[in-house]
Amino acid sequence: MLAFVLRRLGMTLVAVWGALSAVFLVLHTSGDPALMMAPVGADEEQIAALSHALGYDRPIAEQYVAFFGDVLRGDFPDSLTFQQSALHVVWERLPATLTLAATALALACLGAAAAGLWAGGAGGRGGARREWPMWLVFLAQSVPGFYIGVLLVWIFGVELRWLPTSGAAGPAALILPAVTLACGVTPPLARVFRNSLRGELARPYTRTGTALGMSRARVLRHAAHGSMLPVVTVLGLEAGALLGGTVIVESVFSWPGVGQLVITALQNEDYPLVLADLTFLITAFVLVNLIVDLLYGLLDPRVRHSSGRS
Amino acid sequence: MTALGRRGFLGLGAGAALALGLTGCLSAASPAARARRSEAVIGLSAAVTTLDPMNTTSVGTDLSVLSSVYSSLVTRRPDLSIGPDAAVSWDRPEPTRWRFRLDGNAAFADGTPLDAEAVAWNVARLLDDGNALRMTSNFPLLRGAEPVDAHTVDLITAEPDADLPAALSFLYLLSPGWAARHNPATEAMGSGPYEIVRYSPGGNVELRARPGYWGPAPAIRDITFRITPSESARVSGLLSGELDMVAGLDPQDLERLAADRALTVHQLDTTRMAFIKLNTLTGPMRDIRVRHAVNYAVDKRAITGSLLKDTVDPSPGQLLTADYAGHDDGLTGYPYDPERARALLAEAGFGPGRPLSVELTVPSGQYVAGDLIVQAVAQQLRQVGVRASINSIPFTVYMQKYLVDQDMSDMQYITQAWPTLAAGGLYGLFVSDSPYAYWADEEFTDAVTEARASTDTARRDELYAAAARRAREQAPVLFLFPQPGIHGTAKNLRWQPRPDDWVRPAEMAWKEAA
C-alpha cells in the first residue's frame, strides 16, 4: 500500500512538472511582461533595462532552467504585479476556492444521490414518474456553466434580490456560486449512479435479498454500496471539471479565489503568478485522483489485495 | 399543542427563522441600509497589488485605496485643480525650487508628526534608485528635498518644472520611523482619513474612518472595496444594490443602468484621447494626402453615436483633451467627407485600378470598445476604396512591435493620457526623437521643446497652441474622440464624477434623505 502511494506521489510530481513546462513555454513565447509594466513614456532603453532586471531578455531555455532551478530550491519567483512571493499570494486566495469547491462537491453528491436513487432505485420501472430528475440533470448538463451563473445572478440577485451575487461576503454569498458550480458536476455523477444502481438491482444477490424478505431500503443500501466504484471514478474525473469551473464561476460571482486570480494574472502577463496558480490547481487535480485511487481500495477489497501483492 | 404537534411547531419555528434570516439578507444588501450604517461598497476592476503607494502607478485601483490611508502634499480635486492636502500653501521662490508649508496638525496614525523631515525622507526614498520604485519615473526632474524649518520644506528640481505640484499629487507619504520597522508593501500606517481593517493580496479591502484624523472627517465610516474584474459582475452588482459605486463602465451597459431608477449614471470625457496612429515614416502614410484622406473618410460622429452611445463628442482635431494645460480651443476636426477622401486618394495615385491596402492593428481587449471601433473604421475606409485588414493582437505583442522593434503597422489604434495632465508630457510622445512618435516634424518638435523649457506661461500656451495646429494640419494620427468615462452610483450616494481615474471614498457621502 505504501509503495503504491509513493509511486503515485512520484507520478504526481511528474504530472505537475509536465503541465508547468507546457504552460511556461506557451506563456514565455507570448510576449515580454516588461512591456506591460513599463510606465507611459518609457523608451526602449528603460524597457530593455526592466526586461533585463526581470530576466525576460534571456534565451527561453535559460529562463526555463532558471525557473525550475528556483522552484526546486523552494524559491518560487515573485509575482510581477503583487511584488511578493507568488506562492504566498495564491495561498492567501486558496481558502476561498476550497470552500467554494467543497460546498459545490457536497451539493453535487447530494443532488446526484437523490436523483440517482429516485430514478435508478426502481430498477428501471416507473417510467416518467421516476425519470423526471434525469431530465433536469440533462438540462443542467446542456447549459454552459457561465450561462447558468449569469441566469442565477439575474433571477436571485437583480430581480428578486434574495441572495448576494458577489464578493464572498458571508455564507449567503456562497449559495449561488456553489449551485452554479455543482450544476456542472452533478449530471455525470447522477447518470452513472443511476445506471450502476439499476445494474446492481438486476443482479442475483439483490433478487435473493428481496426473496429472503429484506426490506426495500436494506436492499437498496447493499445495491448502492455495490454501485459505488464507477461513481467514484467519475468523481475523480469531475474534480478537473470542478477546478476548471471555479475559474469561470469565480469570475462571474467576483469570488476572490485562485480562479479569479489566474484570470487577472493572465491579463497582466504576470507569468510567475500564473505558474504558481496553476501549480496549485494541477496539484489539487492530481491529488484528488490519487485519493480516488486510494478509495478504490477501501470500496473494493479486490483492488486492495492485488495492489498489496504487486 | 396536540393539534399542531411537536413537528409542526418546530417547522413553524424554522420557517419563521428562515424568513427572518432572509429579510436580514435583504436589508443588508441594499444601499439604503448601508447608508443608515454609514457604510459603502465600491466595485474595483482589479485587485490591489501592493500597499506601498510609491511602488504603483495604478490610479483607479491601488492608489485610490491608498489615497484614503496616506496623505500627499497636494491633491488633485474632482474639478482637476490642484488643492492642499498636507501642505497648506506652496510657491516657487526660485525657478528650480518649490517651497511647501505643511499643516502643523498633520500627523500619522501612530502620533508621529508629518513634518519637513518626514517629507525629505520620503523624497529621498523615492529618488533612491536602489529602491526601484515605480513612481520614480513620474519625477524625472526632481533632485531632492531640503527642510527649511519644522513645517516648511523645499523641493529642488534640475530644471524649472512647472508640473511638479501636479506630479506630487501622486506622491503619498510614509512615516520614516514606521517604515524602518515594517514592510510597506503588505502593511499600511498613514496620515490619511482612513485605516485598513482587512487586506490580503488579491482579496477585498476594508477601510474604517480613523478617529484621530487631523483633517476633516470623511462622511462615510466603513468602506469596502470589492474586487470585481468582470464587467457583467460590476453591472449586476449595481443593479442588485450590492455595489454603491463603480467607475469606468462600458458604454454598451449604459442603457441598462440608466433605466434603473435606483441608480445614477454619470458620463463625462476622460483625460484619455483615442486615435489611430499613422506610420508617417514608412509606407503609404508618408503621403500627407493619404493621411488627410483617411481623416475625411471616417464618420467619427457615427461611431460615437452607435458604439459609444453618444457619451462623447469627436475630437476637434487634437491629440489631448480639454482638461490639459495647453489645450487649444480654436481647432475643429476633419469633417466626414468621403468624396474628398476619394479625390485625395486619387491625387496620391490610389484608385479602383490600384487600391490602397493598409494594416490596422488593435490590442485585443485592452481599450474600451477598441475592437469594435477598429471594425467600424475599417468598414468606413472600405467605402472610399481603402482595404484595411485588421490585426488584433495581445497587448504585449503590440507594444513589442510598436516600441521595441519600431515596426508599427500603417495604422494602429491607441489611447493616450499623461498622468500630470501636462501638454508637454503627452506631446513628448510625438516629438521626433520619441520612440512613440513615428512622425518626424521639425516645426512641432521645436514648438514643444521650447514650450517645455519656458517658464513664461503665456508664451508656453502660445507654443503649445502652435504645436496643436501643426498636428491638426499634418495629421500624424486619424483623430477620433476622448475615451468616455461612465460611472454608476446608488441614487443616494453623493459623489462628483471625475475625468481622471481617482475613486476616493473621502469624496463620497450619503444624502441626508436616505
XYZ file of N, CA and C in Angstrom, chain A residues 93-101 145-146 149 165-168 174 176-178 180-181 242-264 277 281, chain B residues 202 227-230 232-233:
162
model
N -5.408 33.140 -1.358
C -6.673 33.014 -2.077
C -7.237 31.598 -2.018
N -6.410 30.650 -1.583
C -6.795 29.245 -1.647
C -8.020 28.903 -0.788
N -8.118 29.399 0.470
C -9.280 29.015 1.290
C -10.605 29.334 0.596
N -10.682 30.479 -0.075
C -11.929 30.869 -0.741
C -12.311 29.830 -1.797
N -11.312 29.392 -2.588
C -11.602 28.425 -3.643
C -11.952 27.061 -3.058
N -11.228 26.647 -2.017
C -11.511 25.337 -1.415
C -12.917 25.317 -0.817
N -13.297 26.405 -0.143
C -14.645 26.478 0.430
C -15.689 26.309 -0.673
N -15.487 27.053 -1.762
C -16.444 27.011 -2.869
C -16.493 25.616 -3.490
N -15.307 25.044 -3.770
C -15.263 23.744 -4.440
C -15.842 22.650 -3.543
N -21.915 26.467 -17.902
C -21.869 26.943 -16.520
C -21.963 28.444 -16.389
N -21.246 29.182 -17.259
C -21.266 30.635 -17.106
C -22.665 31.180 -17.369
N -24.755 30.646 -14.351
C -24.333 31.643 -13.366
C -24.994 32.984 -13.615
N -24.688 38.358 -4.996
C -24.128 37.788 -6.222
C -22.636 37.988 -6.331
N -22.023 38.616 -5.338
C -20.589 38.856 -5.490
C -19.903 38.945 -4.144
N -18.591 38.658 -4.183
C -17.732 39.146 -3.133
C -17.498 38.307 -1.900
N -18.027 37.099 -1.796
C -17.717 36.249 -0.652
C -17.997 36.937 0.674
N -22.235 32.346 -0.657
C -21.691 31.081 -1.152
C -22.723 30.330 -1.993
N -25.143 30.947 -4.455
C -25.253 30.986 -5.915
C -24.024 30.416 -6.627
N -22.804 30.835 -6.270
C -21.662 30.237 -6.968
C -21.550 28.731 -6.757
N -21.876 28.242 -5.551
C -21.761 26.803 -5.296
C -22.786 26.033 -6.118
N -24.099 26.987 -8.974
C -23.668 27.060 -10.370
C -22.591 26.021 -10.654
N -21.623 25.969 -9.744
C -20.515 25.033 -9.929
C -21.026 23.590 -9.864
N -14.468 20.479 -11.960
C -14.790 21.328 -10.815
C -13.767 22.458 -10.683
N -12.476 22.100 -10.779
C -11.424 23.113 -10.642
C -11.447 24.078 -11.816
N -11.650 23.523 -13.033
C -11.767 24.401 -14.196
C -12.976 25.309 -14.053
N -14.042 24.740 -13.514
C -15.275 25.507 -13.332
C -15.099 26.675 -12.389
N -14.235 26.509 -11.362
C -14.057 27.609 -10.408
C -13.519 28.856 -11.117
N -12.702 28.650 -12.155
C -12.141 29.806 -12.860
C -13.268 30.653 -13.438
N -14.256 29.979 -14.060
C -15.373 30.717 -14.661
C -16.316 31.247 -13.589
N -16.681 30.365 -12.662
C -17.673 30.747 -11.658
C -17.144 31.883 -10.779
N -15.867 31.838 -10.426
C -15.301 32.902 -9.599
C -15.331 34.238 -10.324
N -15.147 34.202 -11.661
C -15.207 35.454 -12.420
C -16.626 35.996 -12.444
N -17.602 35.112 -12.664
C -18.994 35.566 -12.750
C -19.449 36.151 -11.421
N -19.035 35.530 -10.302
C -19.535 35.944 -8.994
C -18.514 36.760 -8.189
N -17.477 37.264 -8.840
C -16.431 38.042 -8.149
C -15.983 37.356 -6.870
N -15.745 36.057 -6.957
C -15.329 35.274 -5.790
C -13.811 35.355 -5.689
N -13.282 35.920 -4.595
C -11.833 36.191 -4.564
C -10.986 34.945 -4.317
N -10.993 34.009 -5.254
C -10.212 32.785 -5.121
C -9.132 32.675 -6.182
N -8.526 31.494 -6.278
C -7.414 31.320 -7.217
C -7.886 31.397 -8.670
N -9.152 31.075 -8.930
C -9.665 31.129 -10.302
C -9.709 32.546 -10.820
N -10.252 33.448 -10.008
C -10.290 34.857 -10.402
C -8.871 35.402 -10.506
N -8.012 34.934 -9.602
C -6.617 35.395 -9.586
C -5.893 35.030 -10.883
N -6.122 33.809 -11.379
C -5.379 33.374 -12.559
C -5.826 34.157 -13.791
N -7.104 34.541 -13.835
C -7.584 35.338 -14.965
C -6.898 36.701 -14.973
N -6.865 37.370 -13.813
C -6.206 38.678 -13.747
C -4.711 38.532 -14.018
N -0.250 29.790 -9.580
C -1.669 29.478 -9.502
C -1.939 28.099 -10.107
N -3.572 24.429 -8.844
C -4.719 23.789 -9.499
C -4.359 22.397 -9.987
N -4.965 40.237 -3.536
C -5.981 39.690 -4.430
C -7.371 39.685 -3.833
N -13.393 43.400 -5.141
C -12.683 43.151 -6.397
C -13.637 42.456 -7.364
N -14.027 43.157 -8.431
C -14.976 42.620 -9.414
C -14.412 42.795 -10.823
N -13.497 41.894 -11.226
C -12.841 42.078 -12.526
C -13.791 41.956 -13.718
N -14.911 41.249 -13.567
C -15.755 41.081 -14.751
C -16.774 42.216 -14.840
N -19.623 42.291 -16.291
C -21.010 41.899 -16.047
C -21.278 41.809 -14.546
N -20.274 41.415 -13.763
C -20.450 41.354 -12.309
C -20.572 42.759 -11.724
